[in-house]
mmCIF file of C-alpha atoms in Angstrom:
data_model
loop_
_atom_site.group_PDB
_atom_site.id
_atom_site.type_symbol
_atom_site.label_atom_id
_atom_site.label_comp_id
_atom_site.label_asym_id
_atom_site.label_seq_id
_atom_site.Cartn_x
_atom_site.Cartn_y
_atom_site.Cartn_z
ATOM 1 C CA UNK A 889 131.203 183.421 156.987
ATOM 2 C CA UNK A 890 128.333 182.327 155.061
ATOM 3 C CA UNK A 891 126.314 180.889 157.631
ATOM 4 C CA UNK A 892 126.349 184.616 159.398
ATOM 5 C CA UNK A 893 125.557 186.180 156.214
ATOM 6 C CA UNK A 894 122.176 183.932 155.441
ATOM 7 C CA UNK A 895 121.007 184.463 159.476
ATOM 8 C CA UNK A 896 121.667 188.283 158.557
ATOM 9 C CA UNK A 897 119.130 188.171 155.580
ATOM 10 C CA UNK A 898 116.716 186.006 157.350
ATOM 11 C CA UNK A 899 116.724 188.569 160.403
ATOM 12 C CA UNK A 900 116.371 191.503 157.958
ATOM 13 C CA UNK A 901 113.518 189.566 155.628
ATOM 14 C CA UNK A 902 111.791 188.940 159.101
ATOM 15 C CA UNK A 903 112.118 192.380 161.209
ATOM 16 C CA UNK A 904 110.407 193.339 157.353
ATOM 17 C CA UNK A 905 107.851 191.548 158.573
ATOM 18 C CA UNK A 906 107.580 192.806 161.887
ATOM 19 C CA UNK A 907 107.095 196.408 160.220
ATOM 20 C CA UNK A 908 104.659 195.893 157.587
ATOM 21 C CA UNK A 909 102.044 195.574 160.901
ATOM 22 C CA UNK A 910 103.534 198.542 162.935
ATOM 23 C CA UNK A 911 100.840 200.675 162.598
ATOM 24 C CA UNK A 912 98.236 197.897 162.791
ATOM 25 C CA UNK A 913 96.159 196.642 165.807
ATOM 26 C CA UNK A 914 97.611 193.063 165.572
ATOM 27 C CA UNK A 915 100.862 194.775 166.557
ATOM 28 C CA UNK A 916 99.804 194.670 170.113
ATOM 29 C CA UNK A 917 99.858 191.057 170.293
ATOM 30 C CA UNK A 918 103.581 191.097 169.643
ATOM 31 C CA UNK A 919 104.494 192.761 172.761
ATOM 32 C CA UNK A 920 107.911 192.141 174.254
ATOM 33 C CA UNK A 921 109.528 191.585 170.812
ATOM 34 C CA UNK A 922 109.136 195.200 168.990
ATOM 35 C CA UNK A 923 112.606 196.855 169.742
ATOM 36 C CA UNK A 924 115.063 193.930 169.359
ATOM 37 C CA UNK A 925 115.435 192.681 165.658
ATOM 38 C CA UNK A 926 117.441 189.155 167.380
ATOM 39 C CA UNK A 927 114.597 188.649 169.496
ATOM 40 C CA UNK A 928 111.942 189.187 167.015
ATOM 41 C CA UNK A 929 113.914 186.609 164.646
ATOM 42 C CA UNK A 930 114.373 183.831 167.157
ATOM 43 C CA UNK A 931 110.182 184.401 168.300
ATOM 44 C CA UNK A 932 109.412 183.877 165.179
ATOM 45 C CA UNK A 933 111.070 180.841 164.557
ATOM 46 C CA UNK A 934 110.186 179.405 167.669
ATOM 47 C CA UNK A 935 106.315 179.747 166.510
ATOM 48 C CA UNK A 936 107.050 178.802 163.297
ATOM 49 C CA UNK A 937 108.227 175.694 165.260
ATOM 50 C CA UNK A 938 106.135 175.287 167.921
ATOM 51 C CA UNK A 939 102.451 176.894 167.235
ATOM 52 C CA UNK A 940 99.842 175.340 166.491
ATOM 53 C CA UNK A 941 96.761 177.288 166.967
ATOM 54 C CA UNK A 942 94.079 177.479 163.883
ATOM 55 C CA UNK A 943 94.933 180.196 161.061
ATOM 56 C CA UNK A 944 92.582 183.069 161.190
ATOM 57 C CA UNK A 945 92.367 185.790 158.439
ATOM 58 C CA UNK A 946 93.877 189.255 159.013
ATOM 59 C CA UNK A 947 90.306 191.239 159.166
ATOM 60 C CA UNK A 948 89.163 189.100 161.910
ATOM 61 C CA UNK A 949 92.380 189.075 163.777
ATOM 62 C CA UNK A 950 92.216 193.532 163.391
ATOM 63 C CA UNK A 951 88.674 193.309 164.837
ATOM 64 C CA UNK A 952 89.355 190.970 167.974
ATOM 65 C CA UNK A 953 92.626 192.635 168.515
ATOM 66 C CA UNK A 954 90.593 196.218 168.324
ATOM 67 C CA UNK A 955 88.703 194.418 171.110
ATOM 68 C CA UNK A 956 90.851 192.186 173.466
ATOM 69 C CA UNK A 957 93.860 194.993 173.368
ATOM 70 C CA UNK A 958 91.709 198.131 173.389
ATOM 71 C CA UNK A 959 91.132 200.729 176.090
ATOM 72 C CA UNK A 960 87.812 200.053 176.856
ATOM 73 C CA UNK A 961 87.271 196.408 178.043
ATOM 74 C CA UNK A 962 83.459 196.449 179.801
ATOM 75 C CA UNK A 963 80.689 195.185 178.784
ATOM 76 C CA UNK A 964 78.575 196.621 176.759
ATOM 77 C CA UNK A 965 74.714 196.959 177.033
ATOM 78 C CA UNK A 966 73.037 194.984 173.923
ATOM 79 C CA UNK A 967 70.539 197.822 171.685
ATOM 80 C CA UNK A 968 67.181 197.865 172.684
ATOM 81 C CA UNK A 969 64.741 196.390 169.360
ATOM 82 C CA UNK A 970 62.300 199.106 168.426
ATOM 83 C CA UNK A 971 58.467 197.194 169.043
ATOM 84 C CA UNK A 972 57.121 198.174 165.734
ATOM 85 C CA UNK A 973 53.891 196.153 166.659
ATOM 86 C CA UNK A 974 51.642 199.097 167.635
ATOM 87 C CA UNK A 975 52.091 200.867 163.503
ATOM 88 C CA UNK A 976 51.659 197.879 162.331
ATOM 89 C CA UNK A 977 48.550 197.049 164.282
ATOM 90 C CA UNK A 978 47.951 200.998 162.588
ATOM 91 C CA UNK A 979 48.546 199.873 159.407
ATOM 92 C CA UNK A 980 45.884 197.027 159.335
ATOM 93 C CA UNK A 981 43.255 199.490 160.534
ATOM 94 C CA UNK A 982 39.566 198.419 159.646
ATOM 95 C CA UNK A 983 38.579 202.606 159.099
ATOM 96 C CA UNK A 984 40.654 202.236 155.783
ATOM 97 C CA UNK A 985 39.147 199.728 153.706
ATOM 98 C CA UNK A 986 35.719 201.235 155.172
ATOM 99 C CA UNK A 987 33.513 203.434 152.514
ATOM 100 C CA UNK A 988 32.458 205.925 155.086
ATOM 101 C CA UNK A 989 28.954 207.390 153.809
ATOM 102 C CA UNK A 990 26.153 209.118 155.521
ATOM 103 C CA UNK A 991 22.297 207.279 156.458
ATOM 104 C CA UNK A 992 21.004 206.330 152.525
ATOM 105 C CA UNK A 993 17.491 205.770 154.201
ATOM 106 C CA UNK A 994 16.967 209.666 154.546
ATOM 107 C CA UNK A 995 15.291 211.834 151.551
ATOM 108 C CA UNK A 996 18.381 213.406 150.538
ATOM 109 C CA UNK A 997 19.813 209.677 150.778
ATOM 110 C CA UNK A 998 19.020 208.688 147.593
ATOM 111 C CA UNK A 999 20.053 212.042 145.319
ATOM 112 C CA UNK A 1000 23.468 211.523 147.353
ATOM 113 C CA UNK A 1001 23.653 207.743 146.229
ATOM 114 C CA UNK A 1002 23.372 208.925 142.623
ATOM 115 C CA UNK A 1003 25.887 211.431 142.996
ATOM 116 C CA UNK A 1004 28.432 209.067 144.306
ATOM 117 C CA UNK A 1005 30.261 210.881 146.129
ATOM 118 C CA UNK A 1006 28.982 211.721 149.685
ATOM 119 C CA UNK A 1007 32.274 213.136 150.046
ATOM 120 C CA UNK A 1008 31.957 216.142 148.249
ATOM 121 C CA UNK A 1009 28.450 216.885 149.741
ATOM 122 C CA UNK A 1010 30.070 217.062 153.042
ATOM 123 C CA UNK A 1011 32.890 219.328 152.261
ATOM 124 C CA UNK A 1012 29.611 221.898 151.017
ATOM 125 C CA UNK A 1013 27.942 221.840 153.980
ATOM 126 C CA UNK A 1014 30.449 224.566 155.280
ATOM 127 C CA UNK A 1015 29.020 226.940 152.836
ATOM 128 C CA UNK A 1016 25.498 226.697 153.522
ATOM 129 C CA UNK A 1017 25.575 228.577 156.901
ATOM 130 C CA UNK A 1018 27.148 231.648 155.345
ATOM 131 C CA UNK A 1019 25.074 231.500 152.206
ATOM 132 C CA UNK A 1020 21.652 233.229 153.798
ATOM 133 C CA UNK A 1021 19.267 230.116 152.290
ATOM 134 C CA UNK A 1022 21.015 230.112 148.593
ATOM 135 C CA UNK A 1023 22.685 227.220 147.026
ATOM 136 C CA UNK A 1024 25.912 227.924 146.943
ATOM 137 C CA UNK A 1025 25.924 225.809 143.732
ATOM 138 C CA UNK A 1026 23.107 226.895 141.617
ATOM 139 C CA UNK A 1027 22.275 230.015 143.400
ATOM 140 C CA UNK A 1028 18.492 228.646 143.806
ATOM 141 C CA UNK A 1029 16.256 229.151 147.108
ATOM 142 C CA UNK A 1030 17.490 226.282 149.828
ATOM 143 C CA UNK A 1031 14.100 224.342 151.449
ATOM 144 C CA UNK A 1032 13.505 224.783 155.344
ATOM 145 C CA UNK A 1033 14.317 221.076 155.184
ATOM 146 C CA UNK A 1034 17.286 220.378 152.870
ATOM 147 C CA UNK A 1035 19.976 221.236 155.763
ATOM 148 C CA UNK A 1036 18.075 219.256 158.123
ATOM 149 C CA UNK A 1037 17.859 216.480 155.994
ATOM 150 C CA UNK A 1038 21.973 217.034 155.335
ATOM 151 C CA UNK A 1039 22.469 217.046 159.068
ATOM 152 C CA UNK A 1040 20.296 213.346 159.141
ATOM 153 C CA UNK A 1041 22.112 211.816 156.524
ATOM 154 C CA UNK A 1042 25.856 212.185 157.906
ATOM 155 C CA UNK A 1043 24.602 211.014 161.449
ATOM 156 C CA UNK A 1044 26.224 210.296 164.391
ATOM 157 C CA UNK A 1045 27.946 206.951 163.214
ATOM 158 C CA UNK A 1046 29.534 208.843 159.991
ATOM 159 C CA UNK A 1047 30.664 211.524 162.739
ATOM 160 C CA UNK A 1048 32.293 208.309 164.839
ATOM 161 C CA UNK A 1049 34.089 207.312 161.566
ATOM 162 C CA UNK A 1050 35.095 210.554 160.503
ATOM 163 C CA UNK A 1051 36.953 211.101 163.955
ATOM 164 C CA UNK A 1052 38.410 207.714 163.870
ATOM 165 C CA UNK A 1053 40.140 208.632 160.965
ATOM 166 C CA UNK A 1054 41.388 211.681 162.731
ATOM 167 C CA UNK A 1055 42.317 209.609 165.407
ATOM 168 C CA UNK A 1056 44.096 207.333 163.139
ATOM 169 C CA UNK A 1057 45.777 210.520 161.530
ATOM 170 C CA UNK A 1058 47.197 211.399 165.425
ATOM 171 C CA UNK A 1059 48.039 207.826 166.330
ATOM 172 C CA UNK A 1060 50.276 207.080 163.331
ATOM 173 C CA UNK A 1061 52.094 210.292 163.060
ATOM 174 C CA UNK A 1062 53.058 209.878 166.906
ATOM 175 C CA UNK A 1063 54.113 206.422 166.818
ATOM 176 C CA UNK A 1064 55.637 206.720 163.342
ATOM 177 C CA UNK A 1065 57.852 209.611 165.144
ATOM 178 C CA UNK A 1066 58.685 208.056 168.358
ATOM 179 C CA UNK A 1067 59.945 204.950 166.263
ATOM 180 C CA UNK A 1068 62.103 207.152 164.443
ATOM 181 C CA UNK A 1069 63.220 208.833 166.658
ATOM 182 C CA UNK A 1070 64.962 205.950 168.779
ATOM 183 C CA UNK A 1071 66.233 204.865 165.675
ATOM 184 C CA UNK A 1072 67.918 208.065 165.196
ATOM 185 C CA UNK A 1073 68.879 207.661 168.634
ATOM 186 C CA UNK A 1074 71.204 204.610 167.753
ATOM 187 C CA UNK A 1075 72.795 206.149 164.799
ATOM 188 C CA UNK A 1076 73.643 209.023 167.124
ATOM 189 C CA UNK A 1077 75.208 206.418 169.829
ATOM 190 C CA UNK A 1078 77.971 205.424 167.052
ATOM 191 C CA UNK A 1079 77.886 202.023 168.628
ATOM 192 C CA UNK A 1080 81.313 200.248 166.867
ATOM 193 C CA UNK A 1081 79.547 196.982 166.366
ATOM 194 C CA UNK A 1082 76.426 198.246 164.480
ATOM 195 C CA UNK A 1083 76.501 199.023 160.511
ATOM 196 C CA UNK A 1084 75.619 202.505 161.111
ATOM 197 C CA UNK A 1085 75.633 203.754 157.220
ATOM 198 C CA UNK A 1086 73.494 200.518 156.358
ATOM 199 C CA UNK A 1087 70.973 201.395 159.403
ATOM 200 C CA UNK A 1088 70.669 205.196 158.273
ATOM 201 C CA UNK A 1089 70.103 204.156 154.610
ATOM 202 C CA UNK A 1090 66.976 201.725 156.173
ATOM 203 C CA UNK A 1091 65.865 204.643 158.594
ATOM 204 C CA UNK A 1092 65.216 206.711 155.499
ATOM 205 C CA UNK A 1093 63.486 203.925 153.546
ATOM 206 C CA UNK A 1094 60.817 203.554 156.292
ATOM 207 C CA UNK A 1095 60.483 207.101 157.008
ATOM 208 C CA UNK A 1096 59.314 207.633 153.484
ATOM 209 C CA UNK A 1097 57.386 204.603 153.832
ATOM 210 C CA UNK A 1098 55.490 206.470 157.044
ATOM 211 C CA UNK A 1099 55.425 209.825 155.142
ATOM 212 C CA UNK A 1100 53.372 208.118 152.433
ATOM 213 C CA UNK A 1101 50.863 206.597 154.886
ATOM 214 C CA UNK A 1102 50.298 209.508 156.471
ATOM 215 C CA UNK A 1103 49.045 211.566 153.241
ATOM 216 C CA UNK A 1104 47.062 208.383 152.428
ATOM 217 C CA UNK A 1105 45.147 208.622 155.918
ATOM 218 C CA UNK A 1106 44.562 212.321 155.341
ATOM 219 C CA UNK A 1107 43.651 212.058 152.013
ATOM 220 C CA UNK A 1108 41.008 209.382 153.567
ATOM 221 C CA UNK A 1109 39.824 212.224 155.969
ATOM 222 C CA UNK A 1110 38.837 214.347 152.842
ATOM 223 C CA UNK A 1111 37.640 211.426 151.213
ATOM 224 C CA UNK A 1112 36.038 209.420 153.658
ATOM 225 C CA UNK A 1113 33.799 207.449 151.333
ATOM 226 C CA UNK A 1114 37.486 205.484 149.539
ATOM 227 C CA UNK A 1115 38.786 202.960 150.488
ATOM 228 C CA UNK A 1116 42.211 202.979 150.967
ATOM 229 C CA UNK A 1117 45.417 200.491 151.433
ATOM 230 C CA UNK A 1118 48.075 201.682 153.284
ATOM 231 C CA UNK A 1119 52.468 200.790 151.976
ATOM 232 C CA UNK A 1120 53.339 198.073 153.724
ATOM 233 C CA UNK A 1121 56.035 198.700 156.435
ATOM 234 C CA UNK A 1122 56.989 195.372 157.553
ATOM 235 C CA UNK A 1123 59.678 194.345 155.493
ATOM 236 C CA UNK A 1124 61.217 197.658 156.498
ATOM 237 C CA UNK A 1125 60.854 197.243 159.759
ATOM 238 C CA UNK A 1126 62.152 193.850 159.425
ATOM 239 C CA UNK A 1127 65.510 195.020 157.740
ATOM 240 C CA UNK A 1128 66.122 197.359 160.407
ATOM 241 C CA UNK A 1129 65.446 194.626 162.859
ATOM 242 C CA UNK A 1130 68.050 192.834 161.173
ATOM 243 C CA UNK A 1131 70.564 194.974 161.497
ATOM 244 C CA UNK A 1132 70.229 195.456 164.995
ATOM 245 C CA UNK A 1133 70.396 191.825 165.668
ATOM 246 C CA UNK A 1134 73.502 191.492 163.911
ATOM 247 C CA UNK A 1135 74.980 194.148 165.839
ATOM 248 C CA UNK A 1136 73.531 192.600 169.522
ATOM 249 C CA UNK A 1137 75.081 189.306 168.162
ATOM 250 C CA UNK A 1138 78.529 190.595 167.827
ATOM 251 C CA UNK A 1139 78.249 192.518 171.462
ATOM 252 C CA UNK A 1140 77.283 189.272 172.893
ATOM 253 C CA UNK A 1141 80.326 188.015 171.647
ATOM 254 C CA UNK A 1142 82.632 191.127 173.180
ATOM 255 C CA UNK A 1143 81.071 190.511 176.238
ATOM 256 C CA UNK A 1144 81.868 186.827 176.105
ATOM 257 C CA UNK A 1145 85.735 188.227 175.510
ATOM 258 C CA UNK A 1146 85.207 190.343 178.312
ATOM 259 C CA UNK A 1147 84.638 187.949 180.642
ATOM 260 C CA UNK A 1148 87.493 186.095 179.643
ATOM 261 C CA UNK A 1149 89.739 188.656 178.621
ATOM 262 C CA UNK A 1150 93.054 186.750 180.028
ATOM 263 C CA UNK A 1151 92.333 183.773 178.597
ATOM 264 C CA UNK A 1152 91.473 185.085 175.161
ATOM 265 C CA UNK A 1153 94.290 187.763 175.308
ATOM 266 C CA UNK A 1154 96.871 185.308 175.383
ATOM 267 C CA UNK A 1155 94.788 182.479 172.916
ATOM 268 C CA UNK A 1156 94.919 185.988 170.288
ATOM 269 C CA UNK A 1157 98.996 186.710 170.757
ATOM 270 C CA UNK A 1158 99.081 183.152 169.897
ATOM 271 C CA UNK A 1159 97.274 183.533 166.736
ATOM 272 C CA UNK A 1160 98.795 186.536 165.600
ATOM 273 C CA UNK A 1161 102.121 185.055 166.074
ATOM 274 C CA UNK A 1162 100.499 181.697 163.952
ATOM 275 C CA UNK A 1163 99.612 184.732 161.107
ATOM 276 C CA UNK A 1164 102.568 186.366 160.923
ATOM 277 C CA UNK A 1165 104.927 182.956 160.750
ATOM 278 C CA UNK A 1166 102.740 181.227 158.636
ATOM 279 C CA UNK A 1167 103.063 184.581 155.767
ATOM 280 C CA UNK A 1168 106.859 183.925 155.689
ATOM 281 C CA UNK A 1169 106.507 180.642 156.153
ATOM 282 C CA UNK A 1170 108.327 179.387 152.837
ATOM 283 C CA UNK A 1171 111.182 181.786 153.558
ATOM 284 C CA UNK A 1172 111.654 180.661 157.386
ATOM 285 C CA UNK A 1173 111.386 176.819 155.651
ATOM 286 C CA UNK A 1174 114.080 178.021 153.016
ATOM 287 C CA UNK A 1175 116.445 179.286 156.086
ATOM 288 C CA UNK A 1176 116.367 176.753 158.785
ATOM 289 C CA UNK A 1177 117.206 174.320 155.546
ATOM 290 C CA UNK A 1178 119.984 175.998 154.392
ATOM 291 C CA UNK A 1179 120.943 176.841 158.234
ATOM 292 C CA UNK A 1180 121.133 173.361 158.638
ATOM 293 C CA UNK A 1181 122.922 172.439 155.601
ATOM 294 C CA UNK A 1182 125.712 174.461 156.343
ATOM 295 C CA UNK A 1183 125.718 173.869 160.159
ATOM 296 C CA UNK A 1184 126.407 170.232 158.735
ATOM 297 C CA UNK A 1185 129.318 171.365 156.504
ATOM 298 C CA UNK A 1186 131.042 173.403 159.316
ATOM 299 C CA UNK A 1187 130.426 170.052 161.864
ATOM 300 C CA UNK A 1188 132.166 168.161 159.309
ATOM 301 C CA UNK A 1189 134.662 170.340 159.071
ATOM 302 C CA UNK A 1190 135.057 170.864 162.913
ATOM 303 C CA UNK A 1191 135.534 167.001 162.760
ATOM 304 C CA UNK A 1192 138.026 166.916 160.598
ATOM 305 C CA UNK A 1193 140.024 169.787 162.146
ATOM 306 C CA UNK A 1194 139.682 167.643 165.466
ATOM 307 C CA UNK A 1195 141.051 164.363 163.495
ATOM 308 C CA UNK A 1196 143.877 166.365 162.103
ATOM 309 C CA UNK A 1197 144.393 168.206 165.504
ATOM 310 C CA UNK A 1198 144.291 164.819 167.163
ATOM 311 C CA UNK A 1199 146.847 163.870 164.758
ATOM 312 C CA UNK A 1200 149.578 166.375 165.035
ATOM 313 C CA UNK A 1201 149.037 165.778 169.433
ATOM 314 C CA UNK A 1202 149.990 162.117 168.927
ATOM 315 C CA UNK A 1203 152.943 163.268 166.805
ATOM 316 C CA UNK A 1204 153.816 165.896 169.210
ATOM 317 C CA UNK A 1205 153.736 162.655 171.765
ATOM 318 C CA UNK A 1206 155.749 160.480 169.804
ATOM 319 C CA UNK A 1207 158.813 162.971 169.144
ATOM 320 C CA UNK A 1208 158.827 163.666 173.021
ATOM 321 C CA UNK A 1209 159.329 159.925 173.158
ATOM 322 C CA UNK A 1210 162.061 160.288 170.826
ATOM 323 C CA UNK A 1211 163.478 163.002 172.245
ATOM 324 C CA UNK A 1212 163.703 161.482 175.664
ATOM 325 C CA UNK A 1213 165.712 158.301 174.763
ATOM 326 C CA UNK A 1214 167.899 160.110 172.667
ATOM 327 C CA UNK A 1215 169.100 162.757 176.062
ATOM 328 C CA UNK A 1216 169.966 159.658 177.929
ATOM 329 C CA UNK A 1217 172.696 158.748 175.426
ATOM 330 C CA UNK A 1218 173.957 162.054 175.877
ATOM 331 C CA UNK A 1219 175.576 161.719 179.248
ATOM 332 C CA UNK A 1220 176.771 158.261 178.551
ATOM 333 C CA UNK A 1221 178.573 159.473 175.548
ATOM 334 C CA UNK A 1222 180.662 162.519 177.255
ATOM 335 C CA UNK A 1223 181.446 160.121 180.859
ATOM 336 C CA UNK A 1224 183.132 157.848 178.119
ATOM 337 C CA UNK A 1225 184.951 160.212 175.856
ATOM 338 C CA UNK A 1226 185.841 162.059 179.324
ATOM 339 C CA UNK A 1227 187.611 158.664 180.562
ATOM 340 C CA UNK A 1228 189.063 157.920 177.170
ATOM 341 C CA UNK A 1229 190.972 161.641 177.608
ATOM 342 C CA UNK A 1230 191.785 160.798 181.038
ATOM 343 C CA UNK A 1231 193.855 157.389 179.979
ATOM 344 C CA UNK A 1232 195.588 159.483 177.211
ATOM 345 C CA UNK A 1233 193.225 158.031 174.146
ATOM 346 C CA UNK A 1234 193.216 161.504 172.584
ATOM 347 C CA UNK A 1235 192.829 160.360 168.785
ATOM 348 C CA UNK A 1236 189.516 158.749 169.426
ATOM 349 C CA UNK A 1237 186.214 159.905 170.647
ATOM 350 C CA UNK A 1238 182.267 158.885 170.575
ATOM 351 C CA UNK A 1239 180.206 161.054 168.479
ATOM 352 C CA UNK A 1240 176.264 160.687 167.956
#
């Protein structure tokens, strides 16, 4: 009747339900119930009942169940933090803000000074070798003394300087590539916990950043005599390091599961039961109510039918009663109506 007609919707509004997550990891958690639509219905209800673990929000109950349920179920090693120490030690590099420049106590010192820019006076020496005692400048006779004097002025200490810049140059370019290089390293690992697009984007951003220090340190090897400030790669650094904390945290977590993968298997099938219940939960309400209303109407009716049927069997009683006192007349009445024929009383008779 009506009572099989409502369970019929409810098991058809829940087995909906049940299929709306078929093709999602949560469905893994519902084990044991998939392929029988009664089952599922009566599971259901029983949680809606019974459970009482916390609510949790689909997206994290996808990502644990991607976890707890999933092939793979060993730890995982947590990503080793690139030590960006060393270029930044590079970065902070005394050479830079130094204004390289030859001995200003020589001859030659002073005409240099007033130039202003020992520099280019440096970057002419080359020529003077190949041009036979002429200025390669003004085209006028060269003294015996004006290389010496050259030579003198960018002594040994400008030397020093000039090949700790090169140094520098070697140093940065070979620590700026082994740093990116791990990094790249990561990306290529497709680790599932990490933010790979977000790390890639931050890769590039201090790449450039190293790119652009670079050029600054070779422009300081032509131009010795600048000072120079290098981009600061720090907060770079510091966003990458970020991001690979984030991703550690969330392996430490997995590995946590891991270790208690029974126990939190079966905490998570709670939960997802908890989440799928408590999304129907005003239509399960709805149906045990009106399930119990009219479980109440057909008990009331059963009692009635029992009253009525109770009735009719103490009828049924009563008429046997009847029944039975009246069949002992019987006999009584034909012995006497036989003896009444016997004695010739032929015009009379007992009749019930």
């Amino acid at each position: 009747g009506e009572l099989i007609m409502v369970r019929q919707q409810y098991k058809d509004r829940v087995w909906k339900q049940k299929q709306k997550y078929d093709m999602s990891p949560i469905k893994a958690g519902l084990a044991g119930f998939l392929n029988n639509k009664e089952n599922f219905c009566n599971e259901v209800t029983r949680h809606y009942e019974k459970n009482r673990q916390k609510r949790i929000d689909y997206p994290e109950l996808k990502e644990r169940a991607l976890t707890i349920f999933g092939k793979n179920t060993s730890a995982i090693d947590l990503i080793e933090e690139p030590d960006f120490s060393k270029i930044i030690s590079l970065n902070e590099s005394a050479i830079l803000s130094k204004r390289v420049i030859g001995k200003e106590d020589v001859d030659i010192g002073a005409l240099i000074k007033k130039l202003g820019n020992s520099d280019w006076v440096k970057l002419g020496m080359k020529y003077i070798d190949l041009s036979d005692g002429i200025c390669p400048f003004c085209q006028r006779t060269l003294s015996d003394t004006f290389k010496s004097q050259l030579e003198e002025y960018f002594d040994e200490s400008y030397l020093a300087a000039l090949q700790e810049i090169e140094s520098l140059i070697n140093e940065y370019k070979d620590c700026s590539q082994q740093l990116i290089q791990q990094l790249n390293g990561i990306v290529q690992q497709d680790i599932q916990f990490i933010e790979n697009a977000e790390l890639k984007t931050r890769i590039a951003e201090l790449s450039g950043v190293f790119d652009k220090n670079l050029r600054l340190i070779e422009h300081k090897r032509s131009n010795a005599s600048v000072p120079i400030e290098l981009l600061d790669n720090k907060p770079y650094s510091d966003l990458i390091i970020k991001v690979i904390q984030a991703a550690n945290d969330k392996i430490a977590r997995y590995n946590e599961i891991v270790a208690n993968i029974g126990v939190e298997r079966r905490n998570l099938t709670a939960q997802i039961w908890r989440f799928i219940t408590d999304e129907i939960k005003n239509e399960i309400s709805d149906y045990l109510s009106k399930e119990a209303e009219l479980k109440g109407e057909i008990s009331t009716l059963k009692t009635n039918i029992d009253g009525y049927n109770k009735k009719i069997e103490d009828l049924k009683k009563e008429l046997e009663q009847l029944q039975g006192s009246l069949t002992s007349v019987v006999p009584m009445k034909d012995y006497i109506n036989h003896q009444l024929e016997e004695f010739g009383f032929t015009g009379f008779r007992l009749a019930l």
